[in-house]
Amino acid sequence: MTTTKLTLISHPLCPFVQRAAIVLLEKGVAFERIDVDLADKPDWFLALSPTGKVPLLKVKQADDRDAVLFESMVICEYLEETQGGGKLYSEDALSRARQRAWIEYGTATLAEAWQFLNAKDRGTADAKRAAFRGRLERLEEALEQGPYFAGSTFSMVDAVFAPLLRYFDLINPAVTQMMFQGFPSVTRWRDALALRESVVAAVGRDYGQRFKQHLAEHQALLAE
């Protein structure tokens, strides 16, 4: 295992940051975490981030210089290739390709979920609810015996879906029940991910409060 020092530059609510944090925790890697205010981005952050987004991963090199990686899946795959711990991708090329395909599906599913959660009017909420349930239907068909996406082993696909499924533990339980009704495999998967130590530790203790505050500030229908 590399002894390189790692620093994760993050935001407390960002689901893409959570992907990287989950992988770091699964790998058992020591790392520093620095949160930035994305509403008032500091100059040092803008100098490091080509996109102005999180996550970033600073990698301390042997010559003491920092290399900076951006884009969550680039970071996750770098960690998979350089760090020890359990493997999050299959050794089989075809299975690994399928995992990457479902990761892309997860990113698109996150977008649908986010638009539903932040909807300010009933028409948008209904349309995004239907779109998200359509995606859950495909996941229901794809899931195997569990408890994780491909069975008993936690994988990179689980690390990608855990942040978006976490949202539904924080909103009105009646809405969540309605959203996942008819999808028992997805529901079991969501429950298993919620208990995974790396998933729990990927966010701060005040994450739920921060998320609800975000919904209220954005006048979302789901804000309590």
Short mmCIF file of C-alpha atoms in Angstrom, two decimals:
data_model
loop_
_atom_site.label_atom_id
_atom_site.label_comp_id
_atom_site.label_asym_id
_atom_site.label_seq_id
_atom_site.Cartn_x
_atom_site.Cartn_y
_atom_site.Cartn_z
CA MET A 1 0.00 0.00 0.00
CA THR A 2 1.21 3.50 -0.81
CA THR A 3 2.17 5.77 2.07
CA THR A 4 1.12 8.86 0.12
CA LYS A 5 -0.73 11.44 2.19
CA LEU A 6 -4.26 12.07 0.93
CA THR A 7 -6.49 15.10 1.47
CA LEU A 8 -10.15 15.05 0.41
CA ILE A 9 -11.51 18.53 -0.32
CA SER A 10 -15.24 18.36 0.14
CA HIS A 11 -18.59 19.89 0.95
CA PRO A 12 -20.80 18.47 3.74
CA LEU A 13 -23.78 17.76 1.46
CA CYS A 14 -22.14 16.71 -1.80
CA PRO A 15 -23.08 13.15 -2.85
CA PHE A 16 -20.07 12.96 -5.17
CA VAL A 17 -17.77 13.67 -2.23
CA GLN A 18 -19.48 10.83 -0.38
CA ARG A 19 -18.46 8.39 -3.12
CA ALA A 20 -14.80 9.20 -2.56
CA ALA A 21 -15.16 9.19 1.23
CA ILE A 22 -16.84 5.77 1.16
CA VAL A 23 -14.02 4.34 -0.96
CA LEU A 24 -11.35 5.82 1.31
CA LEU A 25 -13.10 4.34 4.35
CA GLU A 26 -13.57 0.96 2.67
CA LYS A 27 -9.86 0.92 1.88
CA GLY A 28 -8.98 1.83 5.45
CA VAL A 29 -6.86 4.75 4.27
CA ALA A 30 -5.94 7.60 6.59
CA PHE A 31 -6.92 10.94 5.05
CA GLU A 32 -7.57 14.54 5.94
CA ARG A 33 -10.88 16.13 5.00
CA ILE A 34 -11.31 19.84 4.33
CA ASP A 35 -14.77 21.31 3.69
CA VAL A 36 -15.22 24.39 1.51
CA ASP A 37 -18.14 26.79 1.23
CA LEU A 38 -19.34 26.41 -2.35
CA ALA A 39 -21.41 29.58 -2.02
CA ASP A 40 -18.23 31.53 -1.31
CA LYS A 41 -15.41 29.57 -2.90
CA PRO A 42 -11.98 30.51 -1.56
CA ASP A 43 -9.27 31.51 -4.04
CA TRP A 44 -7.03 28.58 -3.09
CA PHE A 45 -9.85 26.18 -3.99
CA LEU A 46 -10.56 27.82 -7.33
CA ALA A 47 -6.85 27.63 -8.12
CA LEU A 48 -6.92 23.86 -7.56
CA SER A 49 -10.28 22.93 -9.11
CA PRO A 50 -10.63 23.30 -12.91
CA THR A 51 -14.40 22.90 -12.60
CA GLY A 52 -14.96 24.82 -9.37
CA LYS A 53 -16.54 21.67 -7.95
CA VAL A 54 -15.82 19.10 -5.27
CA PRO A 55 -14.48 16.55 -4.61
CA LEU A 56 -10.78 17.12 -5.08
CA LEU A 57 -8.13 14.71 -3.88
CA LYS A 58 -4.71 16.10 -3.05
CA VAL A 59 -2.02 13.44 -3.29
CA LYS A 60 1.29 14.19 -1.58
CA GLN A 61 4.10 12.99 -3.84
CA ALA A 62 7.49 11.57 -2.87
CA ASP A 63 9.09 14.93 -3.66
CA ASP A 64 6.60 16.59 -1.26
CA ARG A 65 4.64 18.24 -4.05
CA ASP A 66 0.85 17.85 -4.30
CA ALA A 67 -0.92 16.33 -7.27
CA VAL A 68 -4.62 17.20 -7.47
CA LEU A 69 -7.30 14.92 -8.90
CA PHE A 70 -10.84 16.04 -9.71
CA GLU A 71 -14.05 14.24 -10.73
CA SER A 72 -15.41 11.72 -8.24
CA MET A 73 -15.06 8.52 -10.28
CA VAL A 74 -11.53 9.43 -11.36
CA ILE A 75 -10.69 9.75 -7.66
CA CYS A 76 -12.45 6.50 -6.78
CA GLU A 77 -10.68 4.56 -9.51
CA TYR A 78 -7.30 6.01 -8.52
CA LEU A 79 -7.92 4.83 -4.97
CA GLU A 80 -8.96 1.40 -6.22
CA GLU A 81 -5.73 1.10 -8.22
CA THR A 82 -3.32 2.43 -5.58
CA GLN A 83 -4.68 1.51 -2.16
CA GLY A 84 -5.06 -1.77 -0.32
CA GLY A 85 -8.19 -3.13 1.32
CA GLY A 86 -10.98 -5.02 -0.37
CA LYS A 87 -11.34 -4.67 -4.13
CA LEU A 88 -14.40 -2.70 -5.22
CA TYR A 89 -14.24 -3.76 -8.87
CA SER A 90 -14.45 -7.30 -10.21
CA GLU A 91 -11.29 -8.95 -11.53
CA ASP A 92 -13.33 -10.15 -14.52
CA ALA A 93 -13.28 -7.67 -17.43
CA LEU A 94 -16.90 -8.21 -18.45
CA SER A 95 -18.20 -7.93 -14.89
CA ARG A 96 -16.06 -4.84 -14.35
CA ALA A 97 -17.51 -3.25 -17.50
CA ARG A 98 -21.03 -3.98 -16.28
CA GLN A 99 -20.21 -2.35 -12.95
CA ARG A 100 -19.01 0.78 -14.73
CA ALA A 101 -22.20 0.84 -16.80
CA TRP A 102 -24.35 0.72 -13.65
CA ILE A 103 -22.21 3.49 -12.15
CA GLU A 104 -23.15 5.67 -15.13
CA TYR A 105 -26.76 4.69 -14.55
CA GLY A 106 -26.35 5.70 -10.91
CA THR A 107 -25.18 9.18 -11.84
CA ALA A 108 -28.23 9.71 -14.04
CA THR A 109 -30.48 8.28 -11.32
CA LEU A 110 -28.99 10.71 -8.82
CA ALA A 111 -29.99 13.59 -11.10
CA GLU A 112 -33.61 12.35 -11.22
CA ALA A 113 -33.72 11.89 -7.44
CA TRP A 114 -32.23 15.32 -6.79
CA GLN A 115 -34.77 17.05 -9.03
CA PHE A 116 -37.61 15.22 -7.29
CA LEU A 117 -36.33 16.08 -3.82
CA ASN A 118 -35.87 19.74 -4.72
CA ALA A 119 -39.09 20.18 -6.70
CA LYS A 120 -40.96 23.37 -5.82
CA ASP A 121 -44.21 22.59 -7.65
CA ARG A 122 -46.47 19.57 -7.86
CA GLY A 123 -46.10 19.11 -11.62
CA THR A 124 -42.32 18.83 -11.46
CA ALA A 125 -42.49 16.60 -8.40
CA ASP A 126 -44.93 14.20 -10.08
CA ALA A 127 -42.88 14.01 -13.29
CA LYS A 128 -39.62 13.40 -11.45
CA ARG A 129 -41.25 10.87 -9.12
CA ALA A 130 -42.36 8.86 -12.14
CA ALA A 131 -38.93 9.11 -13.76
CA PHE A 132 -37.17 8.03 -10.59
CA ARG A 133 -39.50 5.09 -10.04
CA GLY A 134 -38.81 4.02 -13.61
CA ARG A 135 -35.14 3.87 -12.75
CA LEU A 136 -35.85 1.93 -9.56
CA GLU A 137 -37.81 -0.59 -11.63
CA ARG A 138 -34.71 -1.32 -13.72
CA LEU A 139 -32.63 -1.66 -10.57
CA GLU A 140 -35.16 -4.08 -9.10
CA GLU A 141 -34.67 -6.27 -12.17
CA ALA A 142 -30.87 -6.07 -11.95
CA LEU A 143 -30.36 -6.77 -8.27
CA GLU A 144 -29.19 -10.25 -7.30
CA GLN A 145 -29.54 -12.00 -3.93
CA GLY A 146 -28.05 -9.14 -1.93
CA PRO A 147 -27.50 -7.65 0.45
CA TYR A 148 -25.45 -5.54 -1.98
CA PHE A 149 -25.79 -4.81 -5.67
CA ALA A 150 -24.02 -7.95 -6.88
CA GLY A 151 -24.45 -10.16 -3.84
CA SER A 152 -22.48 -10.44 -0.63
CA THR A 153 -19.55 -8.21 -1.65
CA PHE A 154 -19.70 -4.41 -1.33
CA SER A 155 -18.61 -2.89 -4.64
CA MET A 156 -18.03 0.43 -6.38
CA VAL A 157 -21.65 0.34 -7.57
CA ASP A 158 -22.78 0.33 -3.94
CA ALA A 159 -20.49 3.27 -3.15
CA VAL A 160 -22.13 5.24 -5.97
CA PHE A 161 -25.75 4.47 -5.08
CA ALA A 162 -25.44 4.81 -1.29
CA PRO A 163 -25.43 8.64 -1.22
CA LEU A 164 -28.56 8.98 -3.34
CA LEU A 165 -30.49 6.26 -1.48
CA ARG A 166 -29.53 7.92 1.82
CA TYR A 167 -31.72 10.93 0.95
CA PHE A 168 -34.84 8.83 1.38
CA ASP A 169 -34.01 8.13 5.02
CA LEU A 170 -34.29 11.87 5.68
CA ILE A 171 -37.62 12.87 4.16
CA ASN A 172 -41.23 12.14 5.11
CA PRO A 173 -41.44 8.33 5.64
CA ALA A 174 -44.78 8.22 3.83
CA VAL A 175 -43.17 9.70 0.71
CA THR A 176 -40.30 7.22 0.91
CA GLN A 177 -42.69 4.29 1.35
CA MET A 178 -44.65 5.38 -1.69
CA MET A 179 -41.49 5.88 -3.75
CA PHE A 180 -40.11 2.39 -3.04
CA GLN A 181 -43.44 0.55 -3.01
CA GLY A 182 -43.26 -2.55 -5.19
CA PHE A 183 -39.46 -2.71 -5.12
CA PRO A 184 -38.57 -5.12 -2.27
CA SER A 185 -35.06 -5.87 -3.52
CA VAL A 186 -34.18 -2.18 -3.84
CA THR A 187 -35.63 -1.57 -0.38
CA ARG A 188 -33.48 -4.33 1.16
CA TRP A 189 -30.46 -2.95 -0.67
CA ARG A 190 -31.15 0.56 0.62
CA ASP A 191 -31.48 -0.78 4.17
CA ALA A 192 -28.18 -2.69 3.89
CA LEU A 193 -26.32 0.33 2.56
CA ALA A 194 -27.67 2.51 5.38
CA LEU A 195 -26.03 0.17 7.90
CA ARG A 196 -22.65 -0.05 6.17
CA GLU A 197 -19.97 1.52 8.37
CA SER A 198 -18.29 3.37 5.52
CA VAL A 199 -21.60 4.82 4.33
CA VAL A 200 -22.51 6.04 7.82
CA ALA A 201 -19.08 7.60 8.35
CA ALA A 202 -18.98 9.32 4.94
CA VAL A 203 -21.08 12.21 6.27
CA GLY A 204 -21.04 14.29 9.43
CA ARG A 205 -23.40 13.76 12.33
CA ASP A 206 -25.29 16.90 11.34
CA TYR A 207 -25.82 15.73 7.75
CA GLY A 208 -29.57 15.14 8.16
CA GLN A 209 -30.09 18.56 9.69
CA ARG A 210 -28.04 20.22 6.95
CA PHE A 211 -29.99 18.44 4.23
CA LYS A 212 -33.36 19.44 5.68
CA GLN A 213 -32.11 23.01 5.99
CA HIS A 214 -31.13 22.89 2.31
CA LEU A 215 -34.65 21.80 1.32
CA ALA A 216 -36.17 24.58 3.42
CA GLU A 217 -33.87 27.24 1.95
CA HIS A 218 -34.74 26.12 -1.56
CA GLN A 219 -38.47 26.07 -0.75
CA ALA A 220 -38.82 22.45 -1.81
CA LEU A 221 -42.21 20.80 -1.42
CA LEU A 222 -40.60 18.13 0.77
CA ALA A 223 -39.26 20.64 3.28
CA GLU A 224 -40.79 20.05 6.68
#
